CSV table of C-alpha atoms in Angstrom, one decimal:
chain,number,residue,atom,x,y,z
A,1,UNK,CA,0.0,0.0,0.0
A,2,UNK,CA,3.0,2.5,1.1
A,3,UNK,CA,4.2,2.1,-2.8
A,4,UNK,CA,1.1,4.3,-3.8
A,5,UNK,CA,-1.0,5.4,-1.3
A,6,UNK,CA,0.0,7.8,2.5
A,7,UNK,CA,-2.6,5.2,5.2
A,8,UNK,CA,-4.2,6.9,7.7
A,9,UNK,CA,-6.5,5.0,10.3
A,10,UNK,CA,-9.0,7.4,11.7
A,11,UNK,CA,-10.4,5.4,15.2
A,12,UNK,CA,-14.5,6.3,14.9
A,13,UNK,CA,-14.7,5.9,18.5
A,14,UNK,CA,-12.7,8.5,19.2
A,15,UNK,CA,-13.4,11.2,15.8
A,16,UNK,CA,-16.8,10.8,15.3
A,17,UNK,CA,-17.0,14.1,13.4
A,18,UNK,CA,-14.2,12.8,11.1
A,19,UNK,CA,-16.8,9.7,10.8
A,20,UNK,CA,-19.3,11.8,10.2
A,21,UNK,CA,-17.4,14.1,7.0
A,22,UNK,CA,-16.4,10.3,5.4
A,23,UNK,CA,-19.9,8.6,5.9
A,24,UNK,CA,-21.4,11.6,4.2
A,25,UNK,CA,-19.1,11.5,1.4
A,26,UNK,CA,-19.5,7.7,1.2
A,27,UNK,CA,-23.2,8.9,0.1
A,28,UNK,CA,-22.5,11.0,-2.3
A,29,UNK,CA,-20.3,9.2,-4.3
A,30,UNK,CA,-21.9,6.0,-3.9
A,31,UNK,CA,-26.0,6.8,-3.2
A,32,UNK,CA,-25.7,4.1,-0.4
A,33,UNK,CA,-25.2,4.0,3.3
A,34,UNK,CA,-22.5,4.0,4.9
A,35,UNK,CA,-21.0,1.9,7.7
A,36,UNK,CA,-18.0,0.0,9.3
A,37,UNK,CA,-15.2,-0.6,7.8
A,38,UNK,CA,-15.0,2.3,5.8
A,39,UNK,CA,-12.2,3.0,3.0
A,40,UNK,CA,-12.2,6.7,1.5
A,41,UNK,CA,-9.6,7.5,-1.1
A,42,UNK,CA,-8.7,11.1,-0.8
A,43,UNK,CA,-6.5,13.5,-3.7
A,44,UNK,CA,-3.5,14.1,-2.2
A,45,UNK,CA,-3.5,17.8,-2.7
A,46,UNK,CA,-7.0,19.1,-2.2
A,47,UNK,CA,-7.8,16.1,1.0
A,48,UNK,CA,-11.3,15.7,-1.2
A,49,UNK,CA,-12.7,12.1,-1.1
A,50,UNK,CA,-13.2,10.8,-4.8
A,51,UNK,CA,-13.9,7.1,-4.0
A,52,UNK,CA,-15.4,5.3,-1.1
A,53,UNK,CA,-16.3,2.3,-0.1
A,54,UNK,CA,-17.0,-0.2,3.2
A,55,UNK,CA,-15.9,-3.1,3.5
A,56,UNK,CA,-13.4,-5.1,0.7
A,57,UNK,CA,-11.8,-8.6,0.7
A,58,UNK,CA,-8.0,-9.0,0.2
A,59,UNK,CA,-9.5,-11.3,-2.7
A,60,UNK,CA,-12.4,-11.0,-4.8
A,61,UNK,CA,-15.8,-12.5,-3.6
A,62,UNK,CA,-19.5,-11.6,-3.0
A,63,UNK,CA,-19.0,-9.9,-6.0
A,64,UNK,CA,-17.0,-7.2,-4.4
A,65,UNK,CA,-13.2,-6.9,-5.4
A,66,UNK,CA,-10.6,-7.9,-3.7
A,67,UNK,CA,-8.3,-5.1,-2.0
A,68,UNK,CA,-5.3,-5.8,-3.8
A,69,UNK,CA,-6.9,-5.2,-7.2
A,70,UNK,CA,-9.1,-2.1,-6.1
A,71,UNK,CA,-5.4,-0.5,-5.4
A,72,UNK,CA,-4.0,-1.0,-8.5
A,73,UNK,CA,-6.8,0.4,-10.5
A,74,UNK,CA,-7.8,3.2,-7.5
A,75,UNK,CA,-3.9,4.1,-9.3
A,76,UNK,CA,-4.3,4.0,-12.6
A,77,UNK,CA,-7.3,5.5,-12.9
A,78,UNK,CA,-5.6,8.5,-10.3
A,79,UNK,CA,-2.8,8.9,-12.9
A,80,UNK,CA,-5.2,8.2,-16.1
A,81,UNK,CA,-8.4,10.3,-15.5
A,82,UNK,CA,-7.0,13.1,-13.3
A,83,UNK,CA,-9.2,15.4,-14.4
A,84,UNK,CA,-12.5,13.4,-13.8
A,85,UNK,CA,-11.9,13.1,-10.5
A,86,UNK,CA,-11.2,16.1,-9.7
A,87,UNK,CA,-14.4,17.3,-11.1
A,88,UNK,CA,-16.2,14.8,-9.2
A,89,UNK,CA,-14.4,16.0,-6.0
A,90,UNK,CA,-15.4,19.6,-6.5
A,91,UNK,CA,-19.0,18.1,-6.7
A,92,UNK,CA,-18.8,16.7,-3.3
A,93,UNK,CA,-17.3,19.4,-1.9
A,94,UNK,CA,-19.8,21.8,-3.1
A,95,UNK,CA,-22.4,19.9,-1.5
A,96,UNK,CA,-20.2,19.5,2.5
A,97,UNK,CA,-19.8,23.7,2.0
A,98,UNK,CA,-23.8,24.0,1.5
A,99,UNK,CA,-23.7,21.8,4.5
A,100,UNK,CA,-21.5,24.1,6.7
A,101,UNK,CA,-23.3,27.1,5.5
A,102,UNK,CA,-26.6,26.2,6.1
A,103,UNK,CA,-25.6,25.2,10.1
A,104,UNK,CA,-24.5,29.2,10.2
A,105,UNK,CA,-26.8,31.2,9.3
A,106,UNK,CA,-24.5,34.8,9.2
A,107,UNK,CA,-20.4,35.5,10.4
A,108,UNK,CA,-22.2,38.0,13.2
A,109,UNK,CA,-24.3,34.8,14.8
A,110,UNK,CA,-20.1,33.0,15.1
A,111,UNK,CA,-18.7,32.6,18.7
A,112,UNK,CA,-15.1,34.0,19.3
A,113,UNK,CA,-12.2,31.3,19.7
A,114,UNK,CA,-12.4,31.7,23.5
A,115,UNK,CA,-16.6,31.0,23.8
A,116,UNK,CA,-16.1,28.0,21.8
A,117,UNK,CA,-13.4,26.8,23.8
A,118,UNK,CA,-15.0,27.2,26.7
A,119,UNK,CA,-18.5,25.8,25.2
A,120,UNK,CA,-16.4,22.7,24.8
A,121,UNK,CA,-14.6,22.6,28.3
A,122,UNK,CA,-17.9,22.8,29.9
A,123,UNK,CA,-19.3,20.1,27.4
A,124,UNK,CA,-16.5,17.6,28.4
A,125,UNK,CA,-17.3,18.7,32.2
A,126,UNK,CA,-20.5,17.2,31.7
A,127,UNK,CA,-19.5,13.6,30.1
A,128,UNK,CA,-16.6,13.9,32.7
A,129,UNK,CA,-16.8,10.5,35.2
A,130,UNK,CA,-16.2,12.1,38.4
A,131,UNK,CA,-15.6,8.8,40.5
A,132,UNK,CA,-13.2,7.0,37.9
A,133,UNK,CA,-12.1,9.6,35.8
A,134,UNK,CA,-12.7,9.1,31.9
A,135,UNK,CA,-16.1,10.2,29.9
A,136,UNK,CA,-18.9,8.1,29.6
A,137,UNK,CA,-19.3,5.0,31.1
A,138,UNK,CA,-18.8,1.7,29.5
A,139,UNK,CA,-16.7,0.9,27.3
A,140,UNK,CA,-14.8,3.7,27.9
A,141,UNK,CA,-11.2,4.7,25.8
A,142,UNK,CA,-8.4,6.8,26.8
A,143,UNK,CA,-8.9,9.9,24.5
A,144,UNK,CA,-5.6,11.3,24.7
A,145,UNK,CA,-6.5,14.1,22.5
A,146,UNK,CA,-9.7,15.2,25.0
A,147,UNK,CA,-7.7,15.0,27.5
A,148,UNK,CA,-4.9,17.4,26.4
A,149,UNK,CA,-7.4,19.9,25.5
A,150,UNK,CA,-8.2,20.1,29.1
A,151,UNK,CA,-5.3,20.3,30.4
A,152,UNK,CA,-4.6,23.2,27.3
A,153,UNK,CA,-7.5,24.6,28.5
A,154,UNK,CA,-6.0,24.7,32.2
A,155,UNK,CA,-2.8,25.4,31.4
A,156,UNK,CA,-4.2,29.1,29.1
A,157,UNK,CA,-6.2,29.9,32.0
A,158,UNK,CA,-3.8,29.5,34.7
A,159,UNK,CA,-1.4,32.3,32.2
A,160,UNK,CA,-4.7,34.3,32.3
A,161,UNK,CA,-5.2,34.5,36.0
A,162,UNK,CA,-8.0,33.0,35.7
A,163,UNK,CA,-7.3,29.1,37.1
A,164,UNK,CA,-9.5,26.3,35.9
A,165,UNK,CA,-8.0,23.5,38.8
A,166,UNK,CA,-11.3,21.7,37.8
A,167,UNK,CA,-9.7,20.9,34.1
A,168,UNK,CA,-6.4,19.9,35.8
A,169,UNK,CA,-7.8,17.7,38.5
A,170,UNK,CA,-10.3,15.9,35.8
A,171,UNK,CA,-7.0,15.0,33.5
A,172,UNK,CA,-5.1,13.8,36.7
A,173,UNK,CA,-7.8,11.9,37.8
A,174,UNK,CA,-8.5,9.7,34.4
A,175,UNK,CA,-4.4,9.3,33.8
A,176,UNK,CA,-4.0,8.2,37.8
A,177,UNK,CA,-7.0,5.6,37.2
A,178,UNK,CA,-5.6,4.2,34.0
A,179,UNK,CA,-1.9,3.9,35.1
A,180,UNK,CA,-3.3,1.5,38.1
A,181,UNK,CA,-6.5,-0.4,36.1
A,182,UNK,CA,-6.0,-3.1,34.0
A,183,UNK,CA,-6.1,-0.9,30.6
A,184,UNK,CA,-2.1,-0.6,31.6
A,185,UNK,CA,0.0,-3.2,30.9
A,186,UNK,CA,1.8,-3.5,33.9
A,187,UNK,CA,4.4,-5.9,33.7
A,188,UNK,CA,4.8,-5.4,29.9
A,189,UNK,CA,4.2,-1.5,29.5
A,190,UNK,CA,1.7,0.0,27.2
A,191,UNK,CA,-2.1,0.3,27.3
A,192,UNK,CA,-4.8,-1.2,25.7
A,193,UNK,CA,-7.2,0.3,23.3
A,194,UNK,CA,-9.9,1.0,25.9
A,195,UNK,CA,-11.9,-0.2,28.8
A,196,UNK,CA,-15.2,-3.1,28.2
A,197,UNK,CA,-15.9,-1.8,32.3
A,198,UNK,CA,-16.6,2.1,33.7
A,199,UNK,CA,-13.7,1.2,36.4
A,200,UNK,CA,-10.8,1.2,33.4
A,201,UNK,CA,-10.3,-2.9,35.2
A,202,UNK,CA,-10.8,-5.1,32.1
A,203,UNK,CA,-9.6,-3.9,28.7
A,204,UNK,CA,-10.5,-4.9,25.0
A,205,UNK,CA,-6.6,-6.3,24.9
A,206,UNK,CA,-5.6,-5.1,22.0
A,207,UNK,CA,-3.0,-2.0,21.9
A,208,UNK,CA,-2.5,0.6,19.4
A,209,UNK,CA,0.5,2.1,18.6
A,210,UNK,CA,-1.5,5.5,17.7
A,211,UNK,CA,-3.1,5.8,21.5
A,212,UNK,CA,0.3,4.9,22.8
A,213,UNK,CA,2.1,8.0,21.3
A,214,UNK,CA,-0.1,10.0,21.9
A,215,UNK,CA,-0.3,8.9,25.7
A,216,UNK,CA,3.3,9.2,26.0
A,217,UNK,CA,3.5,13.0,25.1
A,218,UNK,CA,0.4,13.0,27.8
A,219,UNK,CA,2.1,11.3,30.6
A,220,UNK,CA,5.8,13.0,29.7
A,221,UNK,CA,3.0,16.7,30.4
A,222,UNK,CA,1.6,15.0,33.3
A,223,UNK,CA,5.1,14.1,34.7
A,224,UNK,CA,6.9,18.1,34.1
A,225,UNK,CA,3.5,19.1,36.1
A,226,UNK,CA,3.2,16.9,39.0
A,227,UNK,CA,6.7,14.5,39.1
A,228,UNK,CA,4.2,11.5,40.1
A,229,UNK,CA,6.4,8.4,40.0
A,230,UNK,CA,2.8,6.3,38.9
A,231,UNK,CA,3.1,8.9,35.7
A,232,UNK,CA,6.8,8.5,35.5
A,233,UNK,CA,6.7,4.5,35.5
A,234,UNK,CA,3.9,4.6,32.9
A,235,UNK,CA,5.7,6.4,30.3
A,236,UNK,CA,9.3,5.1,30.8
A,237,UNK,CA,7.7,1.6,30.4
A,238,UNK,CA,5.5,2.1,27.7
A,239,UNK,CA,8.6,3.9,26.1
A,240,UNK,CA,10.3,0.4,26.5
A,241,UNK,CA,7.5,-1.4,25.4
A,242,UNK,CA,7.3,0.2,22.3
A,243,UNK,CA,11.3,0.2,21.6
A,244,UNK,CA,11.2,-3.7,22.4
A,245,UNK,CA,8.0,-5.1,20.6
A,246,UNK,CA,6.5,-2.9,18.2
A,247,UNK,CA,9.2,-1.7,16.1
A,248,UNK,CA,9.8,-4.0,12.8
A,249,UNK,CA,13.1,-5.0,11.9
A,250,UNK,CA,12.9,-2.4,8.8
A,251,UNK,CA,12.7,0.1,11.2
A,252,UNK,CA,9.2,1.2,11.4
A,253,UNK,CA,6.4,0.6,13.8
A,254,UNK,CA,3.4,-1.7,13.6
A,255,UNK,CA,0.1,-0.4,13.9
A,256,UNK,CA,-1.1,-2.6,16.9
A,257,UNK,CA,-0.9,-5.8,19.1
A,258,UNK,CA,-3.9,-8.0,18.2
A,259,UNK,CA,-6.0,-8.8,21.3
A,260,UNK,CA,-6.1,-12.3,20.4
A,261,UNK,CA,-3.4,-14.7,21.8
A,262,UNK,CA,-3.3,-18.0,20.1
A,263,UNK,CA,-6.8,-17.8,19.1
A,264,UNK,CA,-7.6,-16.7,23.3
A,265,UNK,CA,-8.4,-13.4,24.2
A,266,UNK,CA,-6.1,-12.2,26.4
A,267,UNK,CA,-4.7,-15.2,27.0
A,268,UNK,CA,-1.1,-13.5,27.6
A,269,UNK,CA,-2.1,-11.1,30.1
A,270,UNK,CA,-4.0,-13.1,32.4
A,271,UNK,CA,-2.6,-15.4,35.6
A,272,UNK,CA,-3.4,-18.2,37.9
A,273,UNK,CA,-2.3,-17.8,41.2
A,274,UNK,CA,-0.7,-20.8,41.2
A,275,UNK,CA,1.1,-19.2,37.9
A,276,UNK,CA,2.4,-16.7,39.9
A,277,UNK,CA,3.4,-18.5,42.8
A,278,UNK,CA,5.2,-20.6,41.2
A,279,UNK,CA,7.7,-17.9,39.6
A,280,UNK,CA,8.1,-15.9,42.8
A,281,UNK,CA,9.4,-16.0,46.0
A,282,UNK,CA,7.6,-15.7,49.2
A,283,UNK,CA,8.0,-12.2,49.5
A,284,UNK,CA,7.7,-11.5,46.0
A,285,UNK,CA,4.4,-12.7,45.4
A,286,UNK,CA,3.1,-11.5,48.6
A,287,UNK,CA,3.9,-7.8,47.1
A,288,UNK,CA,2.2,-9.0,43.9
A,289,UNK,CA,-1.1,-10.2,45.6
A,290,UNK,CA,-1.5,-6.8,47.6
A,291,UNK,CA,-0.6,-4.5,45.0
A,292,UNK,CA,-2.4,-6.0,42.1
A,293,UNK,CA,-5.5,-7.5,43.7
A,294,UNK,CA,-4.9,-11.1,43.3
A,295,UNK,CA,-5.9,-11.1,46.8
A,296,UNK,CA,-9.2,-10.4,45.6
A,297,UNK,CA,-11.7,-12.3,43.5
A,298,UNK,CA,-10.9,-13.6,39.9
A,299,UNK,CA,-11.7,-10.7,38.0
A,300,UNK,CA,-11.6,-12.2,33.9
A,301,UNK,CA,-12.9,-15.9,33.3
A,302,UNK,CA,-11.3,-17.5,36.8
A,303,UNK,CA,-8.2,-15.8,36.1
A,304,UNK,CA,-6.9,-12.7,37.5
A,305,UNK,CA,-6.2,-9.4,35.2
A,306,UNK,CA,-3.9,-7.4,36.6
A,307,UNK,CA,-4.7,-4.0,38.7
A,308,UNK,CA,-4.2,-1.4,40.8
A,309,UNK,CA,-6.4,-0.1,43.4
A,310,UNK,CA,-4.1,1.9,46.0
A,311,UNK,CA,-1.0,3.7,45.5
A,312,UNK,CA,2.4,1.5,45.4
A,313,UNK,CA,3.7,3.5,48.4
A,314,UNK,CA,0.2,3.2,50.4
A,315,UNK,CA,0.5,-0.9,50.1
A,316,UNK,CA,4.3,-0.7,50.8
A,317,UNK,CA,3.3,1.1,54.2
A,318,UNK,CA,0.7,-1.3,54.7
A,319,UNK,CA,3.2,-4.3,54.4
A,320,UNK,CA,5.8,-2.5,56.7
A,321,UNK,CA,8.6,-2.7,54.2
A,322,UNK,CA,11.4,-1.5,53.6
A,323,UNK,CA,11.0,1.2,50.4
A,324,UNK,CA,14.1,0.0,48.8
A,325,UNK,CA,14.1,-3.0,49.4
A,326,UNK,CA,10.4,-3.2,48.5
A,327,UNK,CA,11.0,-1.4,45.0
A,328,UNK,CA,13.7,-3.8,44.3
A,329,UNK,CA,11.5,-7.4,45.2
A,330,UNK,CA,8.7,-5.7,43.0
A,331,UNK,CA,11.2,-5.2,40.2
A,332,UNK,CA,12.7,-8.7,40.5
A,333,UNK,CA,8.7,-10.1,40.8
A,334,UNK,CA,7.6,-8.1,37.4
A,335,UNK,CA,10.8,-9.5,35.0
A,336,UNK,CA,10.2,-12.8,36.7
């Protein structure tokens, strides 16, 4: 695909007015609805869709074509019959500018920059989960780029005198409850593309690179704000995690970890306890237990997922141990 064509992966979940723009165009260029996968062909220079289409085989059958093929001639039609397309594109995007126009009715009716952007601070105070951070309820994703708005949004008032500690505690809040709940990784780094429960504890387990880079330049903000070694451990490990398993040997990145593991869901992320007994010493796993609730009941299918529910110094207290010598058993536990 790289030979012809720039990819971009748009996540639905998390752009739904992207979704929107690409499910409308779909419409118009094919007269049928939309839906899930969708595949948009854009020109390169003006962004304008000129083909559409949902979802393609890598071969041909049910009378669709196969992937493959549809790149080929989705390129020699590009470089053949420039000039058609681009007609056709100017035709679509005549009809999304009547759209925009007709949701404004004059330039004088227009909020400033700052009344939309605090229109939308208060909107994402309302979806806001004030007992486990996040938006929504269930499932529930990371939206790294929601959550650097308000912390934007914090960061402009605090230069404006005017404080918004509200915006600040709400991105502190959703990034503390994800470094301890099961949507991190925590012995391999790295976080899963979102949450199946409100309480961030069982994850869909598969992990995209794009949510990963993006939460990296999120934690490294969190960490020059509040030096919280939670933050700090979260980013330097999914920083390994990402050198170590998701960089091909060509030198790029792949796109994401399936969730699937040997045909099992999961099946690499979740433990017996007599797994983990086994590995570790007596110590050891008594520090695993506390901290990562296998002292609790089985939390995914009989087998434990793990999580965080108190902060690593909080259970280190509660163990009476020593800090160093604690941080080093817990080190030795995780590689083991």
């Amino acid at each position: 695909m790289n030979e012809h064509f720039v990819c971009i992966k748009v996540d639905r979940e998390e752009r739904p007015d992207l979704d929107k723009v690409y499910q409308l165009a779909h419409h118009l260029l094919t007269r049928q609805t939309g839906g899930w996968p969708l595949t948009v062909f854009l020109d390169p220079d003006t962004l304008i869709p000129f083909f559409a289409g949902t979802y393609f085989p890598k071969t041909p059958r049910f009378q669709l074509p196969g992937f493959n093929d549809l790149l080929l001639r989705i390129t020699q039609v590009f470089t053949e019959r420039r000039s058609e397309l681009t007609e056709q594109g100017q035709r679509v995007q005549d009809v999304l500018s009547n759209l925009d126009e007709s949701e404004v009715p004059n330039e004088a009716s227009e909020q400033d920059d700052r009344a939309l952007l605090t229109e939308a601070r208060e909107q994402l105070g309302q979806q806001y989960d004030p007992m486990e951070g996040g938006f929504g309820q269930a499932p529930k994703f990371p939206m790294p780029s929601t959550l650097e708005r308000l912390l934007r949004h914090w960061a402009a008032a605090s230069r404006d005198g005017e404080g918004d500690r509200e915006a600040l505690d709400m991105v502190m809040t959703t990034l503390t409850k994800m470094a301890r709940g099961g949507i991190y990784d925590h012995l391999g780094g790295g976080f899963c593309r979102y949450s199946v429960d409100r309480t961030w504890m069982i994850p869909h387990f598969e992990k995209m690179l794009y949510d990963n880079g993006q939460l990296l330049s999120l934690y490294a903000d969190a960490v020059g704000i509040t030096s919280d070694e939670l933050f700090s451990g979260a980013l330097t490990e999914t920083a390994d995690w990402l050198l170590r398993e998701m960089r091909d040997p060509k030198g790029g990145f792949f796109a994401a970890l399936d969730a699937d593991s040997e045909g099992e869901e999961g099946k690499f992320y979740v433990w017996r306890r007599d797994q983990v007994k086994r590995l570790l010493t007596e110590q050891e796993y008594l520090i695993i237990e506390t901290l990562y609730g296998l002292d609790k009941s089985a939390n995914f299918e009989g087998r434990w997922h793990l999580h965080r529910r108190d902060a690593w110094r909080s259970v280190v207290d509660r163990l009476s141990l020593d800090r160093e010598a604690a941080d080093a058993a817990l080190a030795s536990a995780k590689y083991k």
